[in-house]
Amino acid sequence: MKLAGRLMSRRIMGKASFAELQDAQGRIQIYLNRDEICPGEDKTLYNDVFKKLSDIGDFIGIEGYVFRTQVGEISVHVTSFTFLSKSIRPLPIVKRDEAGNVYDGFNDPEQRYRMRYVDLVVNPQVRETFRMRSKLVQTMREHFNQLGCLEVETPILQPLYGGAAARPFKTHHNALDMTLYLRIANELYLKRLIVGGFDGVYEFSKDFRNEGMSRFHNPEFTQVELYVAYKDYQWMMDMTEELLEKVAINLHGTPEVQVGEHTISFQRPFARFTMYGAIQHFTGHDISEMDEAALRNLCKELKVETDNSMGRAKLIDEIFGTHCEPKLIQPTFITDYPVEMSPLAKKHRDNPHLVERFELICNGKEVANSFSELNDPLDQRARFEEQLTMGLRGDEEAMMLDEDFLRALEFGMPPTAGIGIGIDRLAMIMTNQPSIQEVLFFPHIRPEKEG
RNA sequence: GAUUCGAUAGCUCAGCUGGUAGAGCAUAACACUUUUAAUGUUAGGGUCCUGGGUUCGAGCCCCAGUCGAAUCACCA
C-alpha cells in the first residue's frame, strides 16, 4: 500500500524506528528498518534523511504492507520511503497516554485561533468539530432540496440594509461614488425571488453586524434563510422540528445531544409557548393587555433595564430575554409576537395586535426566527413608516424603508413562510462547544502587533 | 465599552517577603532491530508582553498601554 502524510512522532531505536503518520483520516503507526529501506551499501536515506533531517511536522510518503506489531498495534511495515515536504517551524507536540490523558496540549485560545492551521494539525477533536459543522450544513441543504427549494445567491453589498434589526458595516463603491452596506440579512432579496415566481428558495449566507463580540457573537456569521410559498408559520414549525431531529440523528445517531451539563433532545415535537404565555409562565404576569406605561412599571418591578427609546415591543423583548430565554434549554418554540416587534411579519389571523411569528429557543439562546411573511404592500409600508418613527426616537436598529422592496410586494407576493436559522449557534449546540470561536475556522480577533 | 483574571524556553507550566530563571516534552549529539507519553547519557535554548516608576537591586511591587479569556451591556 501507499500512504502520504505528516510525521507526528518518532521513536528511533538504532537500525529500526517507529513513527506515526497523520493524514485527514487519522494516524497510523509505521515501522522502518534501515536495511529494508536501504538494501545497498548507501544507508543515507535512513541514517541521514530519516533520522537526522526529518522533523515532526514533515510530510513523507511511504510504501509498505500492513502488519500487527508484537504489542498488537496495526502498523505499516515500510518498504520504501520518500521525503515530500519540510516543516521549518516546530510543531507543538501533544502527547496522549493509553488512558487518553493529554500532555503538553496546545490549549491557549489566542494561539489556537490565530494559528488555526496548527490547531487543526495537532488537535483531532477540533477537526472533528468542523467535520460535524459541515455535515450539519450538508444535512440541511439536502433537506431543503428534498422540499423542492432552490439554492440561490443574493447580494452581500447592498445599497440599503434590511431584513433585521442591527447596525451595519458601511463601505464605499468608488466607481459609483456611493455608500454600500454589507448585508445584515438577505430576507428582502429572497422575498423578491418569491415574488418572481420561485416557490421555495434558500441561501446559506454570511451576514455582517457591526456590534459587540462575545462568545455568542462574531461580526460575520452564517445564517440560512428559507422562504416557501403557500405555507405559513405553523407549517414552518413542523418543518423545523423535522429538520433539527434529522440533523441531530445524522450527527449523533440519536436525537439526544449532550451540551455542557444538559442533555438536549431534538425528538419531535418540541415544546410550544406563546410569547405572552411564556412571560406569564416564567414571571407570573399577564402582559397581554398592558400598555407601554404599565410595561415600563413591570420592567422596574422585574429589574429589567429600560431606556426611553424603547417602545412596547422592545420592553416585552427585554422581559422575555431576561426572564424566559435563559431558562429554555430544551428546544422550544415561542410564538405570536407583538406586532411592533416584527415589521416584516404578517398579522395574526386571530389577533391584529400579534403577528404569526415564532422563534426557536434552545440552550437559552435564539436559534431560529420565522414568520408567515407580510405580503400586504399597504401594511408593509405602514410598518416601515412606524420603524422610521422608532428611528427618530433613537432606536438605532430601526429598519430603513426600502421602496424597491415595497414595489416588489405591490406586484403581489403569494402567502409565504420564511425562516432564518443561525448556523453558528446551531453548530455550537450540535457539537457541544461553549463559544462561537470554536465553530468558526477563523473567528474575528484583534490583529497581532508588529514584531 | 465596563469589571475580573491572565501573558515566563517552540509547547505545557513552575518560580521567591524583591537578590540576576527552572522542569517535562520538543530540539542537537551519542547509544539502541518491535517501540508506543520509547529508553539511557550529554548539550544548547529566555529582552520573564511593551513602556515608565519605586528600589542598592524588579519576572515579582506601583502606574500606563497591548493582546487574550470570562462576566456584563448591544445583538444572532
mmCIF file of N, CA and C (backbone and C1' of nucleotides) in Angstrom, chain A residues 11-14 18 29 33 69-71 73 95-96 103-105 110-111 114 211 215 217-218 221 314 397 425 437 446 449, chain B residues 1 10-12 24-38 65-71 73-76:
data_model
loop_
_atom_site.group_PDB
_atom_site.id
_atom_site.type_symbol
_atom_site.label_atom_id
_atom_site.label_comp_id
_atom_site.label_asym_id
_atom_site.label_seq_id
_atom_site.Cartn_x
_atom_site.Cartn_y
_atom_site.Cartn_z
ATOM 1 N N ARG A 11 10.051 7.280 17.127
ATOM 2 C CA ARG A 11 10.732 6.524 18.179
ATOM 3 C C ARG A 11 11.836 5.746 17.492
ATOM 4 N N ILE A 12 13.044 6.260 17.626
ATOM 5 C CA ILE A 12 14.166 5.688 16.884
ATOM 6 C C ILE A 12 14.939 4.747 17.797
ATOM 7 N N MET A 13 15.168 3.542 17.325
ATOM 8 C CA MET A 13 15.939 2.574 18.112
ATOM 9 C C MET A 13 17.021 1.986 17.223
ATOM 10 N N GLY A 14 18.042 2.769 16.972
ATOM 11 C CA GLY A 14 19.122 2.268 16.143
ATOM 12 C C GLY A 14 18.685 2.007 14.726
ATOM 13 N N PHE A 18 10.028 3.405 14.866
ATOM 14 C CA PHE A 18 8.587 3.542 14.705
ATOM 15 C C PHE A 18 8.285 5.021 14.578
ATOM 16 N N GLN A 29 0.563 3.984 12.759
ATOM 17 C CA GLN A 29 1.969 3.787 13.091
ATOM 18 C C GLN A 29 2.676 3.137 11.909
ATOM 19 N N ASN A 33 12.835 -0.084 8.892
ATOM 20 C CA ASN A 33 14.046 -0.841 9.184
ATOM 21 C C ASN A 33 15.120 -0.390 8.206
ATOM 22 N N THR A 69 2.058 -5.437 15.198
ATOM 23 C CA THR A 69 3.306 -5.494 15.969
ATOM 24 C C THR A 69 3.178 -6.500 17.100
ATOM 25 N N GLN A 70 4.298 -6.733 17.762
ATOM 26 C CA GLN A 70 4.293 -7.660 18.905
ATOM 27 C C GLN A 70 3.321 -7.216 19.984
ATOM 28 N N VAL A 71 3.174 -5.907 20.107
ATOM 29 C CA VAL A 71 2.266 -5.392 21.136
ATOM 30 C C VAL A 71 0.821 -5.385 20.627
ATOM 31 N N GLU A 73 -0.384 -3.614 17.825
ATOM 32 C CA GLU A 73 -0.887 -2.439 17.115
ATOM 33 C C GLU A 73 -0.750 -2.611 15.608
ATOM 34 N N LYS A 95 0.912 14.999 23.461
ATOM 35 C CA LYS A 95 1.059 13.562 23.710
ATOM 36 C C LYS A 95 -0.135 13.036 24.470
ATOM 37 N N ARG A 96 -0.459 11.804 24.178
ATOM 38 C CA ARG A 96 -1.560 11.154 24.887
ATOM 39 C C ARG A 96 -1.079 9.814 25.407
ATOM 40 N N TYR A 103 -1.062 15.396 27.373
ATOM 41 C CA TYR A 103 0.069 16.102 27.968
ATOM 42 C C TYR A 103 0.541 17.179 27.012
ATOM 43 N N ASP A 104 0.974 18.277 27.566
ATOM 44 C CA ASP A 104 1.518 19.367 26.756
ATOM 45 C C ASP A 104 0.552 19.767 25.641
ATOM 46 N N GLY A 105 -0.691 19.921 25.996
ATOM 47 C CA GLY A 105 -1.695 20.274 24.993
ATOM 48 C C GLY A 105 -1.451 21.651 24.407
ATOM 49 N N GLU A 110 -5.914 32.014 22.301
ATOM 50 C CA GLU A 110 -5.401 33.036 21.392
ATOM 51 C C GLU A 110 -4.544 32.398 20.292
ATOM 52 N N GLN A 111 -3.634 31.530 20.707
ATOM 53 C CA GLN A 111 -2.758 30.891 19.725
ATOM 54 C C GLN A 111 -3.551 29.977 18.806
ATOM 55 N N ARG A 114 -5.458 32.227 16.328
ATOM 56 C CA ARG A 114 -4.574 32.920 15.387
ATOM 57 C C ARG A 114 -3.927 31.937 14.418
ATOM 58 N N GLU A 211 -21.545 45.053 15.656
ATOM 59 C CA GLU A 211 -21.908 45.120 17.067
ATOM 60 C C GLU A 211 -20.871 44.402 17.902
ATOM 61 N N ARG A 215 -18.783 35.408 23.249
ATOM 62 C CA ARG A 215 -18.680 34.006 22.852
ATOM 63 C C ARG A 215 -19.914 33.545 22.078
ATOM 64 N N HIS A 217 -21.193 35.909 19.696
ATOM 65 C CA HIS A 217 -21.290 36.874 18.596
ATOM 66 C C HIS A 217 -19.966 37.059 17.888
ATOM 67 N N ASN A 218 -20.007 36.927 16.571
ATOM 68 C CA ASN A 218 -18.867 37.266 15.733
ATOM 69 C C ASN A 218 -19.376 38.294 14.724
ATOM 70 N N PHE A 221 -21.261 36.198 10.535
ATOM 71 C CA PHE A 221 -21.800 34.924 10.996
ATOM 72 C C PHE A 221 -22.675 34.350 9.884
ATOM 73 N N LYS A 314 -40.073 46.487 22.338
ATOM 74 C CA LYS A 314 -38.732 46.300 22.907
ATOM 75 C C LYS A 314 -38.809 45.955 24.388
ATOM 76 N N GLU A 397 -31.527 50.598 15.689
ATOM 77 C CA GLU A 397 -31.696 49.380 14.911
ATOM 78 C C GLU A 397 -32.980 49.390 14.095
ATOM 79 N N ARG A 425 -24.778 29.223 15.915
ATOM 80 C CA ARG A 425 -25.406 28.862 17.194
ATOM 81 C C ARG A 425 -25.828 27.393 17.187
ATOM 82 N N GLN A 437 -16.298 30.905 18.710
ATOM 83 C CA GLN A 437 -14.966 30.792 18.096
ATOM 84 C C GLN A 437 -14.608 29.340 17.783
ATOM 85 N N ARG A 446 -8.404 40.495 17.295
ATOM 86 C CA ARG A 446 -7.598 41.694 17.026
ATOM 87 C C ARG A 446 -6.276 41.309 16.383
ATOM 88 N N LYS A 449 0.359 42.523 17.099
ATOM 89 C CA LYS A 449 1.253 43.669 16.941
ATOM 90 C C LYS A 449 2.434 43.277 16.074
ATOM 91 P P G B 1 -13.198 50.243 23.185
ATOM 92 O "O5'" G B 1 -14.216 50.401 24.398
ATOM 93 C "C5'" G B 1 -14.593 51.707 24.817
ATOM 94 C "C4'" G B 1 -15.726 51.550 25.779
ATOM 95 C "C3'" G B 1 -15.383 50.815 27.071
ATOM 96 O "O3'" G B 1 -14.756 51.654 28.007
ATOM 97 C "C1'" G B 1 -17.418 49.977 26.195
ATOM 98 P P G B 10 10.890 30.014 22.499
ATOM 99 O "O5'" G B 10 9.772 29.133 21.778
ATOM 100 C "C5'" G B 10 9.234 29.503 20.511
ATOM 101 C "C4'" G B 10 8.501 28.314 19.957
ATOM 102 C "C3'" G B 10 7.478 27.711 20.914
ATOM 103 O "O3'" G B 10 6.207 28.291 20.708
ATOM 104 C "C1'" G B 10 8.974 26.031 20.195
ATOM 105 P P C B 11 5.250 28.660 21.972
ATOM 106 O "O5'" C B 11 4.707 27.233 22.407
ATOM 107 C "C5'" C B 11 3.726 26.567 21.626
ATOM 108 C "C4'" C B 11 3.366 25.252 22.277
ATOM 109 C "C3'" C B 11 2.931 25.370 23.733
ATOM 110 O "O3'" C B 11 1.551 25.701 23.843
ATOM 111 C "C1'" C B 11 4.560 23.677 23.546
ATOM 112 P P U B 12 1.034 26.472 25.139
ATOM 113 O "O5'" U B 12 1.181 25.381 26.284
ATOM 114 C "C5'" U B 12 0.340 24.230 26.297
ATOM 115 C "C4'" U B 12 0.653 23.393 27.502
ATOM 116 C "C3'" U B 12 0.613 24.155 28.820
ATOM 117 O "O3'" U B 12 -0.712 24.286 29.293
ATOM 118 C "C1'" U B 12 2.567 22.824 28.723
ATOM 119 P P G B 24 13.689 17.683 33.097
ATOM 120 O "O5'" G B 24 12.267 17.354 32.457
ATOM 121 C "C5'" G B 24 11.429 16.357 33.044
ATOM 122 C "C4'" G B 24 10.111 16.310 32.313
ATOM 123 C "C3'" G B 24 10.221 16.182 30.793
ATOM 124 O "O3'" G B 24 10.408 14.839 30.392
ATOM 125 C "C1'" G B 24 8.714 17.916 31.316
ATOM 126 P P C B 25 11.302 14.524 29.113
ATOM 127 O "O5'" C B 25 10.416 15.034 27.884
ATOM 128 C "C5'" C B 25 9.224 14.352 27.517
ATOM 129 C "C4'" C B 25 8.403 15.202 26.575
ATOM 130 C "C3'" C B 25 9.062 15.594 25.256
ATOM 131 O "O3'" C B 25 9.006 14.565 24.296
ATOM 132 C "C1'" C B 25 8.058 17.487 26.204
ATOM 133 P P A B 26 10.196 14.351 23.277
ATOM 134 O "O5'" A B 26 10.214 15.728 22.467
ATOM 135 C "C5'" A B 26 9.240 15.992 21.473
ATOM 136 C "C4'" A B 26 9.475 17.361 20.876
ATOM 137 C "C3'" A B 26 10.843 17.580 20.244
ATOM 138 O "O3'" A B 26 10.902 17.074 18.918
ATOM 139 C "C1'" A B 26 10.357 19.385 21.656
ATOM 140 P P U B 27 12.214 16.434 18.386
ATOM 141 O "O5'" U B 27 13.255 17.631 18.388
ATOM 142 C "C5'" U B 27 13.093 18.740 17.503
ATOM 143 C "C4'" U B 27 14.218 19.716 17.691
ATOM 144 C "C3'" U B 27 15.622 19.114 17.606
ATOM 145 O "O3'" U B 27 16.032 18.977 16.249
ATOM 146 C "C1'" U B 27 15.494 20.473 19.512
ATOM 147 P P A B 28 16.875 17.718 15.823
ATOM 148 O "O5'" A B 28 18.307 18.023 16.447
ATOM 149 C "C5'" A B 28 19.069 19.118 15.963
ATOM 150 C "C4'" A B 28 20.374 19.166 16.717
ATOM 151 C "C3'" A B 28 21.084 17.829 16.853
ATOM 152 O "O3'" A B 28 21.843 17.506 15.707
ATOM 153 C "C1'" A B 28 21.022 18.906 18.942
ATOM 154 P P A B 29 22.097 15.998 15.327
ATOM 155 O "O5'" A B 29 23.081 15.513 16.481
ATOM 156 C "C5'" A B 29 24.412 15.989 16.519
ATOM 157 C "C4'" A B 29 25.158 15.367 17.678
ATOM 158 C "C3'" A B 29 25.066 13.848 17.778
ATOM 159 O "O3'" A B 29 25.949 13.210 16.885
ATOM 160 C "C1'" A B 29 24.736 14.807 19.906
ATOM 161 P P C B 30 25.549 11.800 16.259
ATOM 162 O "O5'" C B 30 25.811 10.803 17.482
ATOM 163 C "C5'" C B 30 27.130 10.644 17.982
ATOM 164 C "C4'" C B 30 27.106 9.837 19.251
ATOM 165 C "C3'" C B 30 26.374 8.499 19.182
ATOM 166 O "O3'" C B 30 27.133 7.501 18.535
ATOM 167 C "C1'" C B 30 25.780 9.617 21.165
ATOM 168 P P A B 31 26.372 6.370 17.710
ATOM 169 O "O5'" A B 31 25.718 5.509 18.886
ATOM 170 C "C5'" A B 31 26.557 4.811 19.802
ATOM 171 C "C4'" A B 31 25.725 4.130 20.850
ATOM 172 C "C3'" A B 31 24.627 3.218 20.323
ATOM 173 O "O3'" A B 31 25.145 1.970 19.905
ATOM 174 C "C1'" A B 31 23.797 4.526 22.099
ATOM 175 P P C B 32 24.642 1.354 18.503
ATOM 176 O "O5'" C B 32 23.246 0.708 18.902
ATOM 177 C "C5'" C B 32 23.204 -0.255 19.958
ATOM 178 C "C4'" C B 32 21.788 -0.373 20.441
ATOM 179 C "C3'" C B 32 20.739 -0.593 19.352
ATOM 180 O "O3'" C B 32 20.686 -1.953 18.954
ATOM 181 C "C1'" C B 32 19.979 1.058 20.853
ATOM 182 P P U B 33 20.464 -2.305 17.380
ATOM 183 O "O5'" U B 33 18.963 -2.811 17.366
ATOM 184 C "C5'" U B 33 17.879 -1.880 17.501
ATOM 185 C "C4'" U B 33 16.641 -2.507 16.936
ATOM 186 C "C3'" U B 33 16.278 -3.819 17.608
ATOM 187 O "O3'" U B 33 14.872 -3.876 17.702
ATOM 188 C "C1'" U B 33 16.492 -4.140 15.283
ATOM 189 P P U B 34 14.149 -4.503 18.968
ATOM 190 O "O5'" U B 34 12.638 -4.226 18.628
ATOM 191 C "C5'" U B 34 12.095 -2.917 18.759
ATOM 192 C "C4'" U B 34 10.607 -3.037 18.939
ATOM 193 C "C3'" U B 34 10.193 -4.205 19.823
ATOM 194 O "O3'" U B 34 9.076 -3.827 20.593
ATOM 195 C "C1'" U B 34 9.159 -4.373 17.701
ATOM 196 P P U B 35 9.130 -3.783 22.202
ATOM 197 O "O5'" U B 35 8.959 -2.234 22.570
ATOM 198 C "C5'" U B 35 10.081 -1.405 22.662
ATOM 199 C "C4'" U B 35 9.749 -0.052 22.095
ATOM 200 C "C3'" U B 35 8.466 0.577 22.636
ATOM 201 O "O3'" U B 35 8.677 1.189 23.893
ATOM 202 C "C1'" U B 35 8.548 0.829 20.298
ATOM 203 P P U B 36 7.496 1.206 24.982
ATOM 204 O "O5'" U B 36 6.383 2.129 24.319
ATOM 205 C "C5'" U B 36 6.626 3.522 24.150
ATOM 206 C "C4'" U B 36 5.518 4.109 23.326
ATOM 207 C "C3'" U B 36 4.130 3.947 23.912
ATOM 208 O "O3'" U B 36 3.906 4.976 24.856
ATOM 209 C "C1'" U B 36 4.096 3.440 21.598
ATOM 210 P P A B 37 2.703 4.979 25.852
ATOM 211 O "O5'" A B 37 2.383 6.536 25.997
ATOM 212 C "C5'" A B 37 2.086 7.345 24.867
ATOM 213 C "C4'" A B 37 2.969 8.586 24.868
ATOM 214 C "C3'" A B 37 4.464 8.295 24.924
ATOM 215 O "O3'" A B 37 5.174 9.265 24.151
ATOM 216 C "C1'" A B 37 3.832 9.634 26.752
ATOM 217 P P A B 38 6.002 8.782 22.895
ATOM 218 O "O5'" A B 38 6.805 7.483 23.410
ATOM 219 C "C5'" A B 38 8.155 7.585 23.745
ATOM 220 C "C4'" A B 38 8.568 6.301 24.401
ATOM 221 C "C3'" A B 38 9.761 6.402 25.334
ATOM 222 O "O3'" A B 38 9.395 6.899 26.602
ATOM 223 C "C1'" A B 38 10.029 4.546 23.918
ATOM 224 P P G B 65 -4.420 53.053 30.179
ATOM 225 O "O5'" G B 65 -3.571 52.273 29.076
ATOM 226 C "C5'" G B 65 -3.297 52.890 27.837
ATOM 227 C "C4'" G B 65 -2.248 52.122 27.086
ATOM 228 C "C3'" G B 65 -2.693 50.809 26.460
ATOM 229 O "O3'" G B 65 -3.434 50.992 25.273
ATOM 230 C "C1'" G B 65 -0.589 50.529 27.480
ATOM 231 P P U B 66 -4.497 49.900 24.809
ATOM 232 O "O5'" U B 66 -3.598 48.701 24.289
ATOM 233 C "C5'" U B 66 -2.751 48.875 23.160
ATOM 234 C "C4'" U B 66 -2.018 47.592 22.875
ATOM 235 C "C3'" U B 66 -2.908 46.353 22.768
ATOM 236 O "O3'" U B 66 -3.507 46.244 21.487
ATOM 237 C "C1'" U B 66 -1.049 45.874 24.139
ATOM 238 P P C B 67 -5.001 45.694 21.349
ATOM 239 O "O5'" C B 67 -4.818 44.146 21.634
ATOM 240 C "C5'" C B 67 -4.142 43.333 20.697
ATOM 241 C "C4'" C B 67 -3.831 41.992 21.301
ATOM 242 C "C3'" C B 67 -5.018 41.222 21.874
ATOM 243 O "O3'" C B 67 -5.814 40.617 20.886
ATOM 244 C "C1'" C B 67 -3.234 41.125 23.402
ATOM 245 P P G B 68 -7.378 40.384 21.166
ATOM 246 O "O5'" G B 68 -7.363 39.165 22.162
ATOM 247 C "C5'" G B 68 -6.912 37.897 21.730
ATOM 248 C "C4'" G B 68 -6.808 36.966 22.896
ATOM 249 C "C3'" G B 68 -8.108 36.692 23.638
ATOM 250 O "O3'" G B 68 -8.895 35.746 22.969
ATOM 251 C "C1'" G B 68 -6.380 37.097 25.187
ATOM 252 P P A B 69 -10.479 35.757 23.130
ATOM 253 O "O5'" A B 69 -10.676 35.196 24.609
ATOM 254 C "C5'" A B 69 -10.385 33.836 24.888
ATOM 255 C "C4'" A B 69 -10.584 33.571 26.347
ATOM 256 C "C3'" A B 69 -11.961 33.930 26.896
ATOM 257 O "O3'" A B 69 -12.907 32.923 26.652
ATOM 258 C "C1'" A B 69 -10.301 34.795 28.326
ATOM 259 P P A B 70 -14.459 33.301 26.519
ATOM 260 O "O5'" A B 70 -14.866 33.575 28.032
ATOM 261 C "C5'" A B 70 -14.878 32.519 28.977
ATOM 262 C "C4'" A B 70 -15.170 33.082 30.346
ATOM 263 C "C3'" A B 70 -16.438 33.932 30.441
ATOM 264 O "O3'" A B 70 -17.596 33.156 30.602
ATOM 265 C "C1'" A B 70 -14.640 35.080 31.446
ATOM 266 P P U B 71 -18.984 33.692 30.011
ATOM 267 O "O5'" U B 71 -19.355 34.888 30.987
ATOM 268 C "C5'" U B 71 -19.730 34.642 32.335
ATOM 269 C "C4'" U B 71 -19.865 35.940 33.077
ATOM 270 C "C3'" U B 71 -20.831 36.954 32.464
ATOM 271 O "O3'" U B 71 -22.182 36.683 32.769
ATOM 272 C "C1'" U B 71 -18.826 38.045 33.036
ATOM 273 P P A B 73 -26.536 41.799 30.653
ATOM 274 O "O5'" A B 73 -26.100 43.130 29.905
ATOM 275 C "C5'" A B 73 -26.454 44.406 30.426
ATOM 276 C "C4'" A B 73 -25.920 45.491 29.532
ATOM 277 C "C3'" A B 73 -26.366 45.436 28.076
ATOM 278 O "O3'" A B 73 -27.649 46.008 27.882
ATOM 279 C "C1'" A B 73 -24.033 45.771 28.171
ATOM 280 P P C B 74 -28.674 45.321 26.833
ATOM 281 O "O5'" C B 74 -27.989 45.619 25.430
ATOM 282 C "C5'" C B 74 -28.185 46.867 24.785
ATOM 283 C "C4'" C B 74 -27.573 46.836 23.416
ATOM 284 C "C3'" C B 74 -28.109 45.762 22.471
ATOM 285 O "O3'" C B 74 -29.326 46.132 21.852
ATOM 286 C "C1'" C B 74 -25.766 45.730 22.421
ATOM 287 P P C B 75 -30.466 44.996 21.660
ATOM 288 O "O5'" C B 75 -29.756 43.911 20.736
ATOM 289 C "C5'" C B 75 -30.074 43.836 19.353
ATOM 290 C "C4'" C B 75 -29.009 43.100 18.612
ATOM 291 C "C3'" C B 75 -29.256 41.617 18.333
ATOM 292 O "O3'" C B 75 -30.095 41.398 17.220
ATOM 293 C "C1'" C B 75 -27.098 41.885 19.215
ATOM 294 P P A B 76 -31.082 40.114 17.200
ATOM 295 O "O5'" A B 76 -30.292 38.889 16.565
ATOM 296 C "C5'" A B 76 -31.051 37.807 16.041
ATOM 297 C "C4'" A B 76 -30.311 36.516 16.223
ATOM 298 C "C3'" A B 76 -29.989 36.166 17.675
ATOM 299 O "O3'" A B 76 -30.050 34.778 17.886
ATOM 300 C "C1'" A B 76 -27.997 36.337 16.442
#
